[in-house]
PDB file of C-alpha atoms in Angstrom:
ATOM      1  CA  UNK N   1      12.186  27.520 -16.191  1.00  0.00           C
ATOM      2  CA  UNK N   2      14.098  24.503 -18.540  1.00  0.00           C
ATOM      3  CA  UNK N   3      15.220  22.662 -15.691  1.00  0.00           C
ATOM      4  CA  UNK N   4      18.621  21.663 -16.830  1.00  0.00           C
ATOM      5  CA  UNK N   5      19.368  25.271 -17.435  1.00  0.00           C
ATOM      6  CA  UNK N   6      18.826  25.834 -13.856  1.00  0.00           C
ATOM      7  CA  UNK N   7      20.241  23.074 -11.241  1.00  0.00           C
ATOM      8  CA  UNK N   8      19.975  25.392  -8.586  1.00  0.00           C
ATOM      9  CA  UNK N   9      16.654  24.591  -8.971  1.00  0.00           C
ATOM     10  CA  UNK N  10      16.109  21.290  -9.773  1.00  0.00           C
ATOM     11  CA  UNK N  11      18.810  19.865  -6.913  1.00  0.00           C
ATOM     12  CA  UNK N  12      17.817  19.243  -3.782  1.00  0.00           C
ATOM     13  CA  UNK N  13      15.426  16.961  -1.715  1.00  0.00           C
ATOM     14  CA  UNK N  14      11.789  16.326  -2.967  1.00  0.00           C
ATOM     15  CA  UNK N  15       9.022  14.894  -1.714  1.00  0.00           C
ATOM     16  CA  UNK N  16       6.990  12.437  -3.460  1.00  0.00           C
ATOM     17  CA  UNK N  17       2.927  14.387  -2.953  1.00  0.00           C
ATOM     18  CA  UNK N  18       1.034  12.364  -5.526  1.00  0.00           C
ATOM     19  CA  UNK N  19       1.796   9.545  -8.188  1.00  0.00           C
ATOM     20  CA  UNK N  20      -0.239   6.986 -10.915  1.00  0.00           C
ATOM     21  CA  UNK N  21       2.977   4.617 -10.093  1.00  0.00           C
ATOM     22  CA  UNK N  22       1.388   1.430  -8.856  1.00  0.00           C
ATOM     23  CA  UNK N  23       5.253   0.201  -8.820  1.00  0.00           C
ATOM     24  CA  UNK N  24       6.418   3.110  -6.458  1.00  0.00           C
ATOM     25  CA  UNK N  25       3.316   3.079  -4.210  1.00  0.00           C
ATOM     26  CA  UNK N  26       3.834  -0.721  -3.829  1.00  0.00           C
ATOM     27  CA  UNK N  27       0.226  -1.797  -5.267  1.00  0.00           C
ATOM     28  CA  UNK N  28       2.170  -5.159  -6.652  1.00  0.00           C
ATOM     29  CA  UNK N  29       3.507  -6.132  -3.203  1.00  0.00           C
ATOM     30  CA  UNK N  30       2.084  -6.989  -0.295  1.00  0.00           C
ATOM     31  CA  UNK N  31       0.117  -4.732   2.232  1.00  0.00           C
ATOM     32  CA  UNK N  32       2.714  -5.147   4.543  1.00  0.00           C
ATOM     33  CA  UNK N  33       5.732  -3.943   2.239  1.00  0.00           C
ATOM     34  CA  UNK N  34       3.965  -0.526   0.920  1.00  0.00           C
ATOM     35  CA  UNK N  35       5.995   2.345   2.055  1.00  0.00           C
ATOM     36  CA  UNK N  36       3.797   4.072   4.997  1.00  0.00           C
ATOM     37  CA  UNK N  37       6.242   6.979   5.410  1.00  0.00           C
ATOM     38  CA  UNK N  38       7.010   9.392   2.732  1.00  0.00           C
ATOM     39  CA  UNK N  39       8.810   8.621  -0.350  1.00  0.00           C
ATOM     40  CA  UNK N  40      11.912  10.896  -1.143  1.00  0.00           C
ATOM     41  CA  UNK N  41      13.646  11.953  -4.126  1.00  0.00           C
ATOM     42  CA  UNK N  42      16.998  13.844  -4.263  1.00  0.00           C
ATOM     43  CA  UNK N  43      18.337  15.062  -7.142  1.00  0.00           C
ATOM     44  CA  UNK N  44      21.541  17.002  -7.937  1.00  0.00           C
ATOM     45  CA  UNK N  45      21.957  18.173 -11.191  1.00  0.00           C
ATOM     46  CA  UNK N  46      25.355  19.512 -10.523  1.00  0.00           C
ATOM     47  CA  UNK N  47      26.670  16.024 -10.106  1.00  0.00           C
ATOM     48  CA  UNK N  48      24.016  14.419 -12.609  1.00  0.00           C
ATOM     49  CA  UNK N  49      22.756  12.384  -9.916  1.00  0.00           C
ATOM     50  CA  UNK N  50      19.130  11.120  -8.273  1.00  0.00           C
ATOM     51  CA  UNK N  51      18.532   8.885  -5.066  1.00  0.00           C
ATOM     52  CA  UNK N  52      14.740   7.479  -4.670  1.00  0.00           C
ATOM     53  CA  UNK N  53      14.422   6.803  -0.885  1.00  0.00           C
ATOM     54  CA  UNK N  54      11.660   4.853   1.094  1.00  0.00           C
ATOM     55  CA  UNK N  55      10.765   3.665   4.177  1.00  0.00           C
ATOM     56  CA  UNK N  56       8.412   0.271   5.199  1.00  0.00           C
ATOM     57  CA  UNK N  57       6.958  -0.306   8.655  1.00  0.00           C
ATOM     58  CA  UNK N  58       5.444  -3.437   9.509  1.00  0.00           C
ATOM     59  CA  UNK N  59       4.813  -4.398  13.085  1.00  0.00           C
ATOM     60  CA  UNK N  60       8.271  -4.025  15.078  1.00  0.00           C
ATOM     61  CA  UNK N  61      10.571  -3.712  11.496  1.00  0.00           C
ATOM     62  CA  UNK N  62      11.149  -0.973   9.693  1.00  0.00           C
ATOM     63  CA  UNK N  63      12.862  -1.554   6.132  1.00  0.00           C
ATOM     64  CA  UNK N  64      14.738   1.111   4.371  1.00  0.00           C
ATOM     65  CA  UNK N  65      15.684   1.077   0.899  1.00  0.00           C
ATOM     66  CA  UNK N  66      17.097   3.231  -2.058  1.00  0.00           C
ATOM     67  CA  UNK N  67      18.092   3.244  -5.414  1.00  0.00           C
ATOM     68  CA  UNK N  68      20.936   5.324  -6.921  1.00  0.00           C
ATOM     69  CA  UNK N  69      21.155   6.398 -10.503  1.00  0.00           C
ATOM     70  CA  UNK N  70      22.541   8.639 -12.846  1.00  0.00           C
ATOM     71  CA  UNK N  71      21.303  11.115 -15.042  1.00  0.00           C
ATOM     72  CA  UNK N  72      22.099  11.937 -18.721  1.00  0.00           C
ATOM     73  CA  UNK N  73      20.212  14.928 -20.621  1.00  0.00           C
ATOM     74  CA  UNK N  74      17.671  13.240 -23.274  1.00  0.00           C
ATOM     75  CA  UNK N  75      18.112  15.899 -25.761  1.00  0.00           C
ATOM     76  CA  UNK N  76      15.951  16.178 -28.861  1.00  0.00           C
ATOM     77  CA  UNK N  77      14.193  18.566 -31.242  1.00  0.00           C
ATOM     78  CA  UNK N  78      11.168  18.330 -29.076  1.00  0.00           C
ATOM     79  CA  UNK N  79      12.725  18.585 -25.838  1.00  0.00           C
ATOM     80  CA  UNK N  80      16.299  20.804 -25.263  1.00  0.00           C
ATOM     81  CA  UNK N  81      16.307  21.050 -21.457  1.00  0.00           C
ATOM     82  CA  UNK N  82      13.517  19.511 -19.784  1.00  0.00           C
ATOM     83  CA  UNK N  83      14.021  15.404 -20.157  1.00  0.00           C
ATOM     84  CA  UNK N  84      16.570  13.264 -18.630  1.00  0.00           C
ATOM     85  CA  UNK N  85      17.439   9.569 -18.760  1.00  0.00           C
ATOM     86  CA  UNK N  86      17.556   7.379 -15.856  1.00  0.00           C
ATOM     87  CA  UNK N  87      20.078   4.601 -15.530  1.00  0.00           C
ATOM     88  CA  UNK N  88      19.497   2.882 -12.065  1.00  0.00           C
ATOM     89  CA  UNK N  89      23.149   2.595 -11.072  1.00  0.00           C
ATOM     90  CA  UNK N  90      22.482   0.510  -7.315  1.00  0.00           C
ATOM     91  CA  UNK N  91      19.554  -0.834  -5.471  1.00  0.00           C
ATOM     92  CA  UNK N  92      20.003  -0.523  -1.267  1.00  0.00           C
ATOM     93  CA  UNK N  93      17.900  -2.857   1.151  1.00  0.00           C
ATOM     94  CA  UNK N  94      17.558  -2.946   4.547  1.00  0.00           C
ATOM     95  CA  UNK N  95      19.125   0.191   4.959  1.00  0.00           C
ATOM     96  CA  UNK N  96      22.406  -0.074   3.508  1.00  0.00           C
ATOM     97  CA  UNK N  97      23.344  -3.433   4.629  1.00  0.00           C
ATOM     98  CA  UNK N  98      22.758  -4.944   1.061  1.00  0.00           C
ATOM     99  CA  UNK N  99      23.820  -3.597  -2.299  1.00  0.00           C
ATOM    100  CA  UNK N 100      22.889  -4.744  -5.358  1.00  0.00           C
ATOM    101  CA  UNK N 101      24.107  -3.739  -9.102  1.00  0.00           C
ATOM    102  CA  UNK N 102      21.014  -2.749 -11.217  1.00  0.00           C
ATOM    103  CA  UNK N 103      21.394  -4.608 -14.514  1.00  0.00           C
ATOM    104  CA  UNK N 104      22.014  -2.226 -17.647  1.00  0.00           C
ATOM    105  CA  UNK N 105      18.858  -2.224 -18.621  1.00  0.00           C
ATOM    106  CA  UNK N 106      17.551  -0.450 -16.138  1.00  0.00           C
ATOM    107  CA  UNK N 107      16.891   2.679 -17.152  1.00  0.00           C
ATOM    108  CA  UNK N 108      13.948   5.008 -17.900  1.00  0.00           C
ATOM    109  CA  UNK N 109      13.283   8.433 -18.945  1.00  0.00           C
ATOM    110  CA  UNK N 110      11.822  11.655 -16.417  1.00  0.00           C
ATOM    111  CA  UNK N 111      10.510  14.464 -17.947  1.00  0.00           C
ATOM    112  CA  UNK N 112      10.126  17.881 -15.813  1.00  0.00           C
ATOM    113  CA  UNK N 113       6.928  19.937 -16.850  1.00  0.00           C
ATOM    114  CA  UNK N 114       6.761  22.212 -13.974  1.00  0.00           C
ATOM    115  CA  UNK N 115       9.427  23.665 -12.111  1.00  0.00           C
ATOM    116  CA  UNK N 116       9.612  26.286  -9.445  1.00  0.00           C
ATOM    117  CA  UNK N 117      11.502  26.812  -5.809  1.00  0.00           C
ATOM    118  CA  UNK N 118       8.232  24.078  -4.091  1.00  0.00           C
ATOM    119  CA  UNK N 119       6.892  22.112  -6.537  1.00  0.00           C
ATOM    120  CA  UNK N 120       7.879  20.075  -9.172  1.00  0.00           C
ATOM    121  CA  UNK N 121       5.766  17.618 -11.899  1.00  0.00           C
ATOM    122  CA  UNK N 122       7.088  15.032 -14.195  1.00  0.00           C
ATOM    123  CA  UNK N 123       6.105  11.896 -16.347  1.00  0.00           C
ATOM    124  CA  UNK N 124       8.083   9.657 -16.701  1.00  0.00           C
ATOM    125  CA  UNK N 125       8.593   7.066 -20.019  1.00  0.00           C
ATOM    126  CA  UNK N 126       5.853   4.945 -18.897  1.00  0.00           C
ATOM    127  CA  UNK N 127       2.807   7.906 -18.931  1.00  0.00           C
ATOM    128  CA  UNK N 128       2.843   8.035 -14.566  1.00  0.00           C
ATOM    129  CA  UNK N 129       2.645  11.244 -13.243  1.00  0.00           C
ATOM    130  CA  UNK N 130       4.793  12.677 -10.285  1.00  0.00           C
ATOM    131  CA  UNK N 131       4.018  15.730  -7.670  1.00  0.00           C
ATOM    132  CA  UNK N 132       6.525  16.637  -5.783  1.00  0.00           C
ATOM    133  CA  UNK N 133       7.501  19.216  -3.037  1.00  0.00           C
ATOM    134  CA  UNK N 134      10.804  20.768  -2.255  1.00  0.00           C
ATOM    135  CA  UNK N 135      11.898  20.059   1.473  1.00  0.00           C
ATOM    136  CA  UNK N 136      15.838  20.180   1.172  1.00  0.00           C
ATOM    137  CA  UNK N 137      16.862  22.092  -1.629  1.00  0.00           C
ATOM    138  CA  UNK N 138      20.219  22.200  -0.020  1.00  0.00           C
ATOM    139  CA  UNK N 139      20.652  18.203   0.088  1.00  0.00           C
ATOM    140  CA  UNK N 140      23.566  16.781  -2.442  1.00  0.00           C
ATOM    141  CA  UNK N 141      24.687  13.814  -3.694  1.00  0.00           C
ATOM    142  CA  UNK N 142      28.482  12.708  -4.011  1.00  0.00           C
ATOM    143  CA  UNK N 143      29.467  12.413  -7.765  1.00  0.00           C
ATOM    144  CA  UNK N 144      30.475   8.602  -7.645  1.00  0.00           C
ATOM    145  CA  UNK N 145      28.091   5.854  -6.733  1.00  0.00           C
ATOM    146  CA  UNK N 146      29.969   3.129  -4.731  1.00  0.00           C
ATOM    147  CA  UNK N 147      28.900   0.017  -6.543  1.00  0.00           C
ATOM    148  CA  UNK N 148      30.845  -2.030  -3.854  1.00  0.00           C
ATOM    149  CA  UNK N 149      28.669  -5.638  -2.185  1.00  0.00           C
ATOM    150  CA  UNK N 150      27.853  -5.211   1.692  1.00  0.00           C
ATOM    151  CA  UNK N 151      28.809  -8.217   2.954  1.00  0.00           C
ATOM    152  CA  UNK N 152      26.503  -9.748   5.917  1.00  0.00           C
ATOM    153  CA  UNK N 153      23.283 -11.121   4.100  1.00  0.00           C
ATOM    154  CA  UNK N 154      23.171 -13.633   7.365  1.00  0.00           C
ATOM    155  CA  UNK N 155      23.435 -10.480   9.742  1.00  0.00           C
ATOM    156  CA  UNK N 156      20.623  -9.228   7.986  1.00  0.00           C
ATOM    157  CA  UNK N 157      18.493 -12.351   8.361  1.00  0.00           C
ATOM    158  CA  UNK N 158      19.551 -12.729  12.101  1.00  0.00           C
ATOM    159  CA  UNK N 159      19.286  -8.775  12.582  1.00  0.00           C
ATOM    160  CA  UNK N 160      15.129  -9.535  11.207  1.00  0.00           C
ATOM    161  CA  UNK N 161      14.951 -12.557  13.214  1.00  0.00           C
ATOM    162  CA  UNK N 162      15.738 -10.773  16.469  1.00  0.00           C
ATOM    163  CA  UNK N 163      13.586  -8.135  15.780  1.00  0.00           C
ATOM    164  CA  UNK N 164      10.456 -10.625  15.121  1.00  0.00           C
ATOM    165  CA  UNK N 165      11.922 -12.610  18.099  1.00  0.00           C
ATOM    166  CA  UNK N 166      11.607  -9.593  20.864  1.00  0.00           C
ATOM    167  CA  UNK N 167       8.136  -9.028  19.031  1.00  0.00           C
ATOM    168  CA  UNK N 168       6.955 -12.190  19.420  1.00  0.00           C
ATOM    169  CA  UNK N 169       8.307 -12.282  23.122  1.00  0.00           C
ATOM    170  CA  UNK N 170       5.961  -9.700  24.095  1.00  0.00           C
ATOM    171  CA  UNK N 171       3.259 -11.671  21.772  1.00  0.00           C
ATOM    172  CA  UNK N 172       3.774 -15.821  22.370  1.00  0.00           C
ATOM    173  CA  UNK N 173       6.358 -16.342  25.347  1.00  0.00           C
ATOM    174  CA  UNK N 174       9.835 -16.707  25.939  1.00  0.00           C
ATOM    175  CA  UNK N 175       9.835 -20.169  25.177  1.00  0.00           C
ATOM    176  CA  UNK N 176       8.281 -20.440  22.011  1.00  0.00           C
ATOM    177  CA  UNK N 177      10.669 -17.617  20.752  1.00  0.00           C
ATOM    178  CA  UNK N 178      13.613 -19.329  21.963  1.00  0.00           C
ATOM    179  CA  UNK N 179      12.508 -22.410  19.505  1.00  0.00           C
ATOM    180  CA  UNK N 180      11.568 -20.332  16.883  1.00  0.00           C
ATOM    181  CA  UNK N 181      14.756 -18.025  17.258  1.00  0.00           C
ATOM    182  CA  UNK N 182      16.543 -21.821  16.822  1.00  0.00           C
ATOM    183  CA  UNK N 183      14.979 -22.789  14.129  1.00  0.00           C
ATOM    184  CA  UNK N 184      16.051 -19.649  11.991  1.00  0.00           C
ATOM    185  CA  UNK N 185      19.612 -19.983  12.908  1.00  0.00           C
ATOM    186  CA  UNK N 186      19.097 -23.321  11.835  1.00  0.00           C
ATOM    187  CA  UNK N 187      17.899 -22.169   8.095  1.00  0.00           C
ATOM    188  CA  UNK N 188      20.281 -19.746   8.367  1.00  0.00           C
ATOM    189  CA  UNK N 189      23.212 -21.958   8.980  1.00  0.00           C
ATOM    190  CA  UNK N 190      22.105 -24.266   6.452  1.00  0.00           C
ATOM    191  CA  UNK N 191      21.852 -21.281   3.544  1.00  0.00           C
ATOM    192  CA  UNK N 192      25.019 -20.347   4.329  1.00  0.00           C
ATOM    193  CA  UNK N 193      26.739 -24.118   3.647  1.00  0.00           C
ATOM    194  CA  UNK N 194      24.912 -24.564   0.524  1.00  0.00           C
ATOM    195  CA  UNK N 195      26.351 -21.068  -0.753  1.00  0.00           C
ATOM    196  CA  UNK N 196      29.689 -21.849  -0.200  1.00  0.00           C
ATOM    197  CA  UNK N 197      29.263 -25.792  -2.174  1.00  0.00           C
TER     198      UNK N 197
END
């Protein structure tokens, strides 16, 4: 089937199987910022909209982010109903608590080559190939992306130091947390004064 003659199809929750992506399977960043759990795509054509979801564990933390875009039918000669583009609308960190705009350039193209009711494979602009498996094909998306800034960078940064702090606890002592713990509120502190100068 063209899949953007048939949403019903094509909307729901996917799950990322296989990829040549270095960028989404995190081969340019560190070991210990790969995403371990699966990586999640939902897309709903009825609201021309995609969310790319995944999750990084490292010792006690576990990151989530996202990234929101919209999509626009790439139509062509060659290809009527089977290629979108992909503007990146919003980029989500730590799970929400920061939101950042995605610059206008951001944007790529996905074409679907296979579609049925579990699987689904496309390439996207840059040759990589994606596998992915239906696991949600009743998941949505709302039509508007809130662009809006979560304020709270320094909860964040505290929220990460008092997660490495009851780590460490278990790991160095009480006492040596307590000093580091001090020293990050320190940094912290300081950040904060030279953003508002």
């Amino acid at each position: 089937p063209r899949p953007l003659e048939n949403p019903e199809m094509l909307s729901g929750r996917w799950e990322l199987k296989y990829t040549t992506s270095r960028s989404i399977l995190g081969l340019n960043k560190a070991p210990w910022l790969r995403p371990r759990d699966p990586i999640y795509q939902i897309i709903d054509a009825f609201t021309s909209r995609a969310r790319n979801e995944e999750t990084v564990k490292s010792g006690p933390l576990t990151l989530k982010s996202a990234v929101d875009a919209r999509l626009v039918p790439w139509l062509t000669d060659r290809n009527s109903a089977d290629e979108v583009e992909v503007k990146f609308a919003r980029f989500e960190l730590f799970g929400d608590r920061i939101r950042i705009k995605a610059p206008a350039r951001a944007i790529g193209r996905l074409q679907t080559t296979y579609l049925d009711d579990d699987l689904r494979i496309s390439r996207g602009d840059r040759g990589n190939l994606f596998v992915l498996s239906m696991v949600d094909p009743n998941a949505r998306l709302a039509e508007e992306i809130d662009l809006s800034a979560r304020p709270g960078l320094a909860r964040v940064v505290a929220g990460i130091a008092i997660g490495a702090a009851t780590y460490q606890t278990v790991h160095i002592g009480p006492a040596a947390v307590a000093e580091k713990a001090t020293a990050v509120v320190a940094k912290v502190n300081s950040a904060r004064k030279s953003l508002r100068e």
